[in-house]
Coordinates of C-alpha atoms and ligand atoms in Angstrom, one line a residue:
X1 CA 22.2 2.9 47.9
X2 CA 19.5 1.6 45.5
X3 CA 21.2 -1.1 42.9
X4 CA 21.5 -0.3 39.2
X5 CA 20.2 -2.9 38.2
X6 CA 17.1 -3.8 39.8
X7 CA 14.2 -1.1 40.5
X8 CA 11.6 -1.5 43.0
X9 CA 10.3 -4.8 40.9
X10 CA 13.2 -6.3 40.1
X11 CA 15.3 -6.3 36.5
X12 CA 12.9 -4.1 34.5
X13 CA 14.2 -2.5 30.9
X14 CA 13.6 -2.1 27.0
X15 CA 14.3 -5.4 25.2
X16 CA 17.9 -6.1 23.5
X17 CA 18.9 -2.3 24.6
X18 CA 18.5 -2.4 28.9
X19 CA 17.9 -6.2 28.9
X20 CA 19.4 -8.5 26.6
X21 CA 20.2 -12.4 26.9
X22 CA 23.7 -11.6 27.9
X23 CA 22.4 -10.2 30.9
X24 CA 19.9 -12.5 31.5
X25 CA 22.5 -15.5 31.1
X26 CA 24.8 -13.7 33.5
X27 CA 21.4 -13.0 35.6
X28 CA 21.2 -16.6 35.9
X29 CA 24.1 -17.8 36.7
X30 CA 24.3 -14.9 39.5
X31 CA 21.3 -16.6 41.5
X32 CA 22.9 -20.0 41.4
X33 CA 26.0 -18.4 42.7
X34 CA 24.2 -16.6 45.6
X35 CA 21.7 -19.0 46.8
X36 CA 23.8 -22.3 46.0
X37 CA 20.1 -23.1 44.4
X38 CA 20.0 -27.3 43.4
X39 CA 16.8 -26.6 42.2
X40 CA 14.7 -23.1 41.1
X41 CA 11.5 -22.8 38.6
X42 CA 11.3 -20.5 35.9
X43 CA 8.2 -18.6 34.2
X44 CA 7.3 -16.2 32.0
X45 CA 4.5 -14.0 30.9
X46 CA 3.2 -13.6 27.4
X47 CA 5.3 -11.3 26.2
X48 CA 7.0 -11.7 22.7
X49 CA 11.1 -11.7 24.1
X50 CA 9.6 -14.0 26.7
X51 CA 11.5 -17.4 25.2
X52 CA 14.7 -15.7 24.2
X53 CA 15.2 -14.7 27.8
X54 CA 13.7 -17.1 29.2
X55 CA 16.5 -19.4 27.6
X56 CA 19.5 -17.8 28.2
X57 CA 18.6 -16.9 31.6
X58 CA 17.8 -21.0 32.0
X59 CA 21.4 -21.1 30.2
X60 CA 22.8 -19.4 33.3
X61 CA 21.5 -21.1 35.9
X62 CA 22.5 -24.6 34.4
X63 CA 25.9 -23.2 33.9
X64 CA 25.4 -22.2 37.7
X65 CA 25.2 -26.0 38.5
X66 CA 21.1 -25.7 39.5
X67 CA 18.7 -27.5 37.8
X68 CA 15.6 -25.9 36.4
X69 CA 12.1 -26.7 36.2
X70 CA 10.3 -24.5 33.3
X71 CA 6.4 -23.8 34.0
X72 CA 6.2 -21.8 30.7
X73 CA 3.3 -19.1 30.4
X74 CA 2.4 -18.9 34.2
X75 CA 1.1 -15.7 36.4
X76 CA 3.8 -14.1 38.5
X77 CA 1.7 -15.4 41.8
X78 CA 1.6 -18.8 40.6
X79 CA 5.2 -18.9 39.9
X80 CA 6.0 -17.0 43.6
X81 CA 3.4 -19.8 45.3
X82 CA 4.8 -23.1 43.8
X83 CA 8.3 -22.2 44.6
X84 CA 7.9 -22.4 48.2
X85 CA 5.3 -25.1 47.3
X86 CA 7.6 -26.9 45.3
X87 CA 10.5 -26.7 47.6
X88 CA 12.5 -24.7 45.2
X89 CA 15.6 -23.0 46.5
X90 CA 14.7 -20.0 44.1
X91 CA 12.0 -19.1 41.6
X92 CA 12.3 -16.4 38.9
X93 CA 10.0 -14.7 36.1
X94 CA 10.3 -13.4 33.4
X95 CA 7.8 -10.4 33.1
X96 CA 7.5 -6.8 32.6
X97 CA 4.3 -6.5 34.6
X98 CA 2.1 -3.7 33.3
X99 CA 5.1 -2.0 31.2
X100 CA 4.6 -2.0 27.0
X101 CA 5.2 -5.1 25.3
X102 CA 9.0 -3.7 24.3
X103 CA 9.8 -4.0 27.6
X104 CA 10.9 -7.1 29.8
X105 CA 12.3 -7.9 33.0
X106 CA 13.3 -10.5 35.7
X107 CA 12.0 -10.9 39.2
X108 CA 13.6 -13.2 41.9
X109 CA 11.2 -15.3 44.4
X110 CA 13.4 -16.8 47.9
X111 CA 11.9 -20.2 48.9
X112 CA 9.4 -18.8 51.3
X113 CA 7.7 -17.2 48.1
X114 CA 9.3 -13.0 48.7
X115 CA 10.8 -11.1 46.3
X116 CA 14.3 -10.7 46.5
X117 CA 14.2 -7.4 49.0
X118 CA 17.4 -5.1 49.0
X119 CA 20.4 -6.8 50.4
X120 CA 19.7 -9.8 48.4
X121 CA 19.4 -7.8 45.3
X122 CA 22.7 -5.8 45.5
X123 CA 24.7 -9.7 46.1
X124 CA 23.6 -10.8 42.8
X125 CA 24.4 -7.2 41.4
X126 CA 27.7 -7.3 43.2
X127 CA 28.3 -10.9 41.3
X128 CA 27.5 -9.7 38.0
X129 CA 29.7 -6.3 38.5
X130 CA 32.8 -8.4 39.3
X131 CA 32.0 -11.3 37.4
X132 CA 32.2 -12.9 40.7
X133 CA 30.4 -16.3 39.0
X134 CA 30.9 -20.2 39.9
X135 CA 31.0 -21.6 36.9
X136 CA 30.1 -25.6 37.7
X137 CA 31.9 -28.3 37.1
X138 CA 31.5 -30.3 33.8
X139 CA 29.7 -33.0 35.6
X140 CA 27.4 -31.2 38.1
X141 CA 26.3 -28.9 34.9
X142 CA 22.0 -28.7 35.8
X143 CA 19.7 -30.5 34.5
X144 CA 16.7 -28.5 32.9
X145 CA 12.8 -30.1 32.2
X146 CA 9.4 -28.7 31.4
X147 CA 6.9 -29.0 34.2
X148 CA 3.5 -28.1 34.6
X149 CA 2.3 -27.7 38.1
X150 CA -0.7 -25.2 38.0
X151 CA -3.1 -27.7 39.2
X152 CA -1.9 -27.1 42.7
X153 CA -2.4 -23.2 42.8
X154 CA -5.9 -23.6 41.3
X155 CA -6.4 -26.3 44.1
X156 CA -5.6 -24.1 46.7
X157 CA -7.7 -21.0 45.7
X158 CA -10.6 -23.5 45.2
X159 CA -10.0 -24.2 48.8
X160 CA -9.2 -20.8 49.7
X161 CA -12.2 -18.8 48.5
X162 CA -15.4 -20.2 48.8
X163 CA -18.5 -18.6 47.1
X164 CA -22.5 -19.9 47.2
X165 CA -23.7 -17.2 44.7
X166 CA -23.3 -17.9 41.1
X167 CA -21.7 -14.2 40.3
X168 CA -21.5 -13.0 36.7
X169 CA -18.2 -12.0 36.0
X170 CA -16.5 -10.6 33.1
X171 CA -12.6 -11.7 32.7
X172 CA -10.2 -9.1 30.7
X173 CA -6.2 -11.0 31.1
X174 CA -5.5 -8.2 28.6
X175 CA -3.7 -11.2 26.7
X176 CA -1.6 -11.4 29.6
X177 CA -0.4 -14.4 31.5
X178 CA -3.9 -15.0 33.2
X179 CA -5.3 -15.6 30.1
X180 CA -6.7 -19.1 31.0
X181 CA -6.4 -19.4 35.0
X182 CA -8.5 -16.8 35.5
X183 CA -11.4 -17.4 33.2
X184 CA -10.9 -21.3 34.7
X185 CA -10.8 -20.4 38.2
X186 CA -13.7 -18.6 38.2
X187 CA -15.8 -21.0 36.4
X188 CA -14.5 -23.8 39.0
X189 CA -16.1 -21.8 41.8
X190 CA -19.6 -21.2 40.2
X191 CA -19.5 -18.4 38.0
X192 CA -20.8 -17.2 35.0
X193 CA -18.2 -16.4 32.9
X194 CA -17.2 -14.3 29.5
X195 CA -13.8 -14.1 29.3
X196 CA -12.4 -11.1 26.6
X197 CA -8.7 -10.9 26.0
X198 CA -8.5 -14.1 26.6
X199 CA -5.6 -15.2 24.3
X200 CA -1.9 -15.8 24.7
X201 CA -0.4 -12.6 23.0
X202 CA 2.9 -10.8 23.9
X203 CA 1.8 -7.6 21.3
X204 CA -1.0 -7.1 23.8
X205 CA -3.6 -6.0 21.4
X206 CA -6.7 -5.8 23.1
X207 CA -5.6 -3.3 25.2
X208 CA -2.4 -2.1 27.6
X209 CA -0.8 -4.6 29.6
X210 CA -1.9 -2.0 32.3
X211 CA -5.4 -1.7 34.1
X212 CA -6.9 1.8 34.3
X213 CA -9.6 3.8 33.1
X214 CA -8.7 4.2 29.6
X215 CA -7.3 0.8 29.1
X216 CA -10.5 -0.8 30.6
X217 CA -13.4 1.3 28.8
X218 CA -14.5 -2.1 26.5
X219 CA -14.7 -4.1 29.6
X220 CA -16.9 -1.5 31.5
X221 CA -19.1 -1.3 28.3
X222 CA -19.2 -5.1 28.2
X223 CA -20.2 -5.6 31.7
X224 CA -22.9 -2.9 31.4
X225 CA -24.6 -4.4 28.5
X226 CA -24.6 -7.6 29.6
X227 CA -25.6 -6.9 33.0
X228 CA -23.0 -8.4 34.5
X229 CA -21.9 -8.2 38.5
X230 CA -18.5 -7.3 38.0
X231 CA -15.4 -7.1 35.6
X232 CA -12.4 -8.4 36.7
X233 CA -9.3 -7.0 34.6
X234 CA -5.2 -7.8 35.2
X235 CA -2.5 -7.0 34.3
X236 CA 0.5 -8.7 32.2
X237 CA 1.5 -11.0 34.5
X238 CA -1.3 -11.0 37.3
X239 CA -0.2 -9.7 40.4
X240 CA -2.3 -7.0 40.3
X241 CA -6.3 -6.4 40.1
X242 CA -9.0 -4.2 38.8
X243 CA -12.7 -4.1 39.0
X244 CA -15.7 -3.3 37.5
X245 CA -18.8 -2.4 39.4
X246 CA -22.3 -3.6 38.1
X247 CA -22.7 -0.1 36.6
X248 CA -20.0 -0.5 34.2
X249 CA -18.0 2.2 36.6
X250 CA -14.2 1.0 37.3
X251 CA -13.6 0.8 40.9
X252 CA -11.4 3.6 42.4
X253 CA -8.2 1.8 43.2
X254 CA -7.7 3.5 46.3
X255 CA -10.6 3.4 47.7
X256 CA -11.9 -0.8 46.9
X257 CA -7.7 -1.1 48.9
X258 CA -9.1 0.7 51.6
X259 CA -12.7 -0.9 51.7
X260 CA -11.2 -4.4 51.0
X261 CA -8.6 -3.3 54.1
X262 CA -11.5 -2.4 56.4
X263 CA -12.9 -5.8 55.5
X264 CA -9.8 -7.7 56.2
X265 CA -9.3 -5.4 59.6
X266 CA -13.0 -6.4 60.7
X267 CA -12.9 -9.8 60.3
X268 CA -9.6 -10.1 62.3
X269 CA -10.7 -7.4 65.0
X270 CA -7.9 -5.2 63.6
X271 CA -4.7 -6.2 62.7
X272 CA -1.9 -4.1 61.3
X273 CA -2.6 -3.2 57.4
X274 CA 0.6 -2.6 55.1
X275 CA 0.5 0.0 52.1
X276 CA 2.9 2.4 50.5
X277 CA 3.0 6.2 50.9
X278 CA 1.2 6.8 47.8
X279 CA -1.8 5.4 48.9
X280 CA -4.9 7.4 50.0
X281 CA -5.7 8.7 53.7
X282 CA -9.4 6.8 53.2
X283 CA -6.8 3.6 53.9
X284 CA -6.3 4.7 57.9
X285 CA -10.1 6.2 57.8
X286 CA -11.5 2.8 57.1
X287 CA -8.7 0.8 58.7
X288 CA -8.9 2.8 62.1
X289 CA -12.8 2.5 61.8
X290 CA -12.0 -1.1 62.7
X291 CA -9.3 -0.9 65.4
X292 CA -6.4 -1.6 62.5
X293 CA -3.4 0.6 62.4
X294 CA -1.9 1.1 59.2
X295 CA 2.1 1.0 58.4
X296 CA 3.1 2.6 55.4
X297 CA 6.3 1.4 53.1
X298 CA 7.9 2.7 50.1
X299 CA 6.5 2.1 46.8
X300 CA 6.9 -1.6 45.4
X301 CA 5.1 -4.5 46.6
X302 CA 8.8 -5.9 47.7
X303 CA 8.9 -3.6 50.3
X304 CA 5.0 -3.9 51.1
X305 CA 5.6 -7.6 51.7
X306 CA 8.6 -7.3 53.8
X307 CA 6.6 -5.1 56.4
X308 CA 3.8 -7.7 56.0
X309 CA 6.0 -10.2 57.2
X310 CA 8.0 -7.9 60.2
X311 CA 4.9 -6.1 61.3
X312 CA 2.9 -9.7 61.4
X313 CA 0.1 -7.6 59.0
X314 CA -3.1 -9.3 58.3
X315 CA -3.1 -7.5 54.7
X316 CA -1.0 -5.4 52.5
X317 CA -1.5 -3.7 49.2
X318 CA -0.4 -0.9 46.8
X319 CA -3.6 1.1 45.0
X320 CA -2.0 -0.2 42.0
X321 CA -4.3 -3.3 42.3
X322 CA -1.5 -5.1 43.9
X323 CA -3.0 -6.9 46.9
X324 CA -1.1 -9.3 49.1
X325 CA -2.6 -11.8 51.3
X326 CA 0.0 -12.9 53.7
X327 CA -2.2 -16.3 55.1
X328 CA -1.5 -17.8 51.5
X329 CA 1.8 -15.7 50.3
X330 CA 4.0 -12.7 50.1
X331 CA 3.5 -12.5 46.2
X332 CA 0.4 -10.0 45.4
X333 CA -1.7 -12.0 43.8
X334 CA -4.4 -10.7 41.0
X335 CA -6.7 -13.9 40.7
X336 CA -6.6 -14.8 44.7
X337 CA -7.5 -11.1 44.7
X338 CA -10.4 -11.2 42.5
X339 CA -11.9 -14.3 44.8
X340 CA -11.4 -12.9 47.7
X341 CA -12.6 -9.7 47.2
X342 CA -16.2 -11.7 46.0
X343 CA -16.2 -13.8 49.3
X344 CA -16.0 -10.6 51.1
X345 CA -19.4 -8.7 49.1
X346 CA -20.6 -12.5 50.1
X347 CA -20.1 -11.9 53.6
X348 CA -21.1 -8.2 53.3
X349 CA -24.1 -9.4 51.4
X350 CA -23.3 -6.3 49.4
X351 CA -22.8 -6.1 45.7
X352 CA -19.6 -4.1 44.3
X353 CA -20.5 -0.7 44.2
X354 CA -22.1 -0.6 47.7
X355 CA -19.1 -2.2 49.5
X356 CA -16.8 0.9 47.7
X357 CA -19.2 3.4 48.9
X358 CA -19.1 3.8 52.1
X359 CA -15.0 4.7 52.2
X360 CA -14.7 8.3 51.8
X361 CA -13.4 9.9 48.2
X362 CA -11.1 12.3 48.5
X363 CA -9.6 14.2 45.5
X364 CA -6.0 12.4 44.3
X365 CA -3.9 13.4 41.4
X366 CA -1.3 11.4 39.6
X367 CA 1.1 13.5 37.6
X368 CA 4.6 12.7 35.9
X369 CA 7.9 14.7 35.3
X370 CA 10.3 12.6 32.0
X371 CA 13.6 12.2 33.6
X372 CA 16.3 10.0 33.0
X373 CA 16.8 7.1 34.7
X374 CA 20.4 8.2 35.7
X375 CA 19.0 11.7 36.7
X376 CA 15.9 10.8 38.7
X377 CA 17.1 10.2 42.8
X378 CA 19.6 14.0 42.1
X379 CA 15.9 15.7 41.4
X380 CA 14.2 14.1 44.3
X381 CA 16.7 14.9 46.2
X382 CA 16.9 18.3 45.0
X383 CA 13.2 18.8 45.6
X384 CA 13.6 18.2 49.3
X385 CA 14.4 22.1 50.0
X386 CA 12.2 23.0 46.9
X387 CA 9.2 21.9 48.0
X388 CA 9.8 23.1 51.3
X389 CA 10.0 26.5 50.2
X390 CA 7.5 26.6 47.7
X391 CA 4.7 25.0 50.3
X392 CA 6.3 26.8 54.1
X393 CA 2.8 25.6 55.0
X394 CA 3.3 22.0 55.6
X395 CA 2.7 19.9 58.4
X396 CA 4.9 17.0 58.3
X397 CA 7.8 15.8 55.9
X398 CA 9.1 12.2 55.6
X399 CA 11.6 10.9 53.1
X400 CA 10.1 7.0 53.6
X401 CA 10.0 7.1 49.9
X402 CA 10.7 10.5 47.6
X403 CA 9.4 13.0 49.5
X404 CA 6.2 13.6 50.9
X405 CA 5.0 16.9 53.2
X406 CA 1.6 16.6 54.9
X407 CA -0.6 19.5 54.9
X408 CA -4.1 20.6 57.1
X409 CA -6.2 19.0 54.1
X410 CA -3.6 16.7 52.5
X411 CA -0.2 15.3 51.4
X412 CA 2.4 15.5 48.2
X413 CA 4.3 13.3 46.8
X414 CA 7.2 13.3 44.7
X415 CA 9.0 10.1 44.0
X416 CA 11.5 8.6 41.5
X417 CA 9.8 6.0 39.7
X418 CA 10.9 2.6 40.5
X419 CA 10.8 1.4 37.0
X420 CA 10.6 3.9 34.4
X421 CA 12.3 7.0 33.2
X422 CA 9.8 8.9 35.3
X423 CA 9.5 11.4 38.5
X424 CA 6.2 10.8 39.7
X425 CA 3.7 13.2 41.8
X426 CA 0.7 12.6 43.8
X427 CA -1.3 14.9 45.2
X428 CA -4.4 14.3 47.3
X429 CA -6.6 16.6 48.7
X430 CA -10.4 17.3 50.4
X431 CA -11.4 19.6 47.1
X432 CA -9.6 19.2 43.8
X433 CA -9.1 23.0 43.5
X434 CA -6.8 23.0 46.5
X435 CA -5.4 19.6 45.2
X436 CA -4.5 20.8 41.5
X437 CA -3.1 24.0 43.2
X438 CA -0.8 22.2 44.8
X439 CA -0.3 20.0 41.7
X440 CA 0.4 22.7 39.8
X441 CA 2.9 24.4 41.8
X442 CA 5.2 21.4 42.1
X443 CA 5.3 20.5 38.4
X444 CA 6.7 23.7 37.9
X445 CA 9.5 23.3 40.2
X446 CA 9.7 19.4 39.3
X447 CA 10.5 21.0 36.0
X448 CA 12.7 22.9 36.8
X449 CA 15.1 20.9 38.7
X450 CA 15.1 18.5 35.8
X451 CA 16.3 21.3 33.5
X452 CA 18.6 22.2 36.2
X453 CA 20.1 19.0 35.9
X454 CA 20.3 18.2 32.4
X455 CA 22.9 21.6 32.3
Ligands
LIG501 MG1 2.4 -6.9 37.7

């Protein structure tokens, strides 16, 4: 049974109506009850409710009797790396990732850097729900300081990525919480860099929090007319990725995943290679190419990183940009993304748009269905039988995540979203007429289960 609280990213909602201090106190205190935590770090992104929850939920965990070490404006990975490097019992940000800058939300790191997964989720639910809290002592109250520790992460990617070319590179943080390690980062390994969006801002106004085509049209123009090698965007708190090629052309998610996969595969002399049902079938074209197998997970990089770690995977990502590179951590990781990606063209001696090309592009389609949030799991579970009958053709059916039926050419998927009022399809096929046919079909009946519902 998925919790009520947390989606597949953690505590995700609008500010002071979903998540409000009073949940982010009791949020708090809730971890230090579950992991006995003596000591956790805390970190936000730059959005604007950032402080006010960032306080209370500090409140909580003090309460809780842990002490807390605050990084302030810090990447999600940076925060998910030094808590394991710090030898904190927990580590938790404050971020609502790619979402609008009304929204917020809280994600829970373990000491070994994962995301809180499932089981460890529903605890701190079940502590909230029955108010289940220990409340500390007067004496043993925590102690809370201001720490800042990102030296060490840029010391490790330094040593983790090593490049000889001098690469032009365009930055876009999107005023997001990469706003100066990226730009630094790169500079410290060579490049050449103009960074744009480059300032602290929680109103986001250069452009959405999230990376896609639209958002990412002055960055392409910028790295065209300045002949750059590549753009590098991410997103609000920068565990994702997305690139630019030296045309100005943003790389197709899926397909730089599965080239960057094939890569990883290569090198290792296969390997297994973790991504999520949505993902494109050009993952296990490349992958296999290579001798790599590919497992595929539900959507959320929690559950991505969890099979990382069972499955002993050499790589694991979402085509969301989210890329996780399990020989550093479990935490996707936007910046160690961007310099690893360059080491590889490096080793390829290829530049950006000649690495993507040779991973075949088939035709995907991204739709959504507004649903409630309450509503959302009855219609995908309603569309089991309705898809079934409106496409008696299919090949296979698996209920990993949503649903998804395989076809000769193809594969739907319909899916609850794990973070907004939202039932999401995805549709890939060989031509795009037989993949918006298919499209098209299942909206209708998407539709028409959420009207159902709402009688
Ligand atoms: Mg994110």
């Amino acid at each position: 049974m998925r919790s009520k609280l947390f989606g597949s990213s953690g505590v995700r909602g609008l500010v002071n109506v979903d998540l409000t201090p009073i949940l982010a106190a009791k949020i708090g205190l809730a971890v230090a009850t579950f992991s006995k935590a003596k000591k956790t770090i805390v970190a936000r992104d730059t959005r604007v409710s950032g402080l006010m929850l960032e306080n209370a939920l500090v409140s909580g965990l003090l309460a809780g009797g842990a002490n807390v070490d605050c990084l302030g404006v810090v990447p999600t990975p940076v925060l998910a790396w030094l808590t394991k490097r710090l030898n904190a019992d927990a580590g938790i940000m404050i971020t609502a990732s790619h979402n609008p800058p009304q929204y917020n939300g809280i994600k829970i790191f373990n000491r070994d850097s994962m995301a809180y997964g499932e089981e460890s989720q529903n605890k701190i639910e079940s502590i909230i729900e029955h108010e289940n809290f220990r409340l500390a002592n007067w004496r043993n109250v925590g102690e809370a300081s201001f720490i800042d520790e990102s030296h060490l992460y840029v010391e490790m990617v330094q040593k983790t990525a090593k490049l000889s070319k001098k690469w032009r590179v365009i930055v876009d943080p999107g005023c997001g919480a990469t706003y100066n390690l990226a730009p630094l980062i790169f500079e410290s390994l060579g490049c050449k860099v103009t960074a744009i969006n480059a300032q602290p801002d929680g109103f986001f106004p250069g452009r959405s929090p999230e990376p896609n085509v639209e958002s990412l049209k002055p960055l392409a123009k910028i790295v065209q007319e300045l002949g750059a090698d590549v753009g590098v965007a991410h997103d609000g708190d920068g565990d994702r990725v997305a690139f630019v090629d030296e045309k100005g052309d943003l790389a197709d998610f899926d397909r730089i995943l599965a080239a960057y996969a094939a890569y990883v595969a290569k090198k290792n002399h296969g390997g297994p290679i973790v991504t999520n049902v949505e993902a494109s079938m050009c993952v296990e074209r490349m992958v296999e190419k290579h001798g790599g197998k590919v497992i595929r997970t539900k959507v959320g990089d929690v559950y991505v990183a969890e099979a990382i770690k069972r499955f002993n995977a050499v790589f694991g990502g979402e085509p969301c940009g989210a890329w996780i590179h399990p020989q550093i951590h479990y935490c996707p990781d936007g910046i160690l993304s961007s310099m690893l990606l360059l080491e590889a063209l490096e080793y390829e001696n290829k530049i950006l748009s000649e690495f993507i090309s040779e991973t075949p592009q088939y035709q995907t389609l991204r739709g959504n269905v507004a649903c409630k949030n309450e509503m959302k799991y009855g219609v995908v579970k309603k569309a089991v039988e309705g898809l079934k009958s409106v496409f008696p053709e299919y090949k296979q059916f698996s209920t990993v995540d949503g649903v998804r039926l395989t076809f000769e050419e193809g594969w739907i998927l319909v899916r609850a979203s794990g973070t907004e009022p939202l039932i999401r399809l995805t549709v890939e096929g060989e031509s795009l007429k037989a993949a918006k046919e298919i499209m098209e079909k299942a909206v209708v009946l998407v539709k028409k289960l959420v009207g159902e519902m709402r009688k």
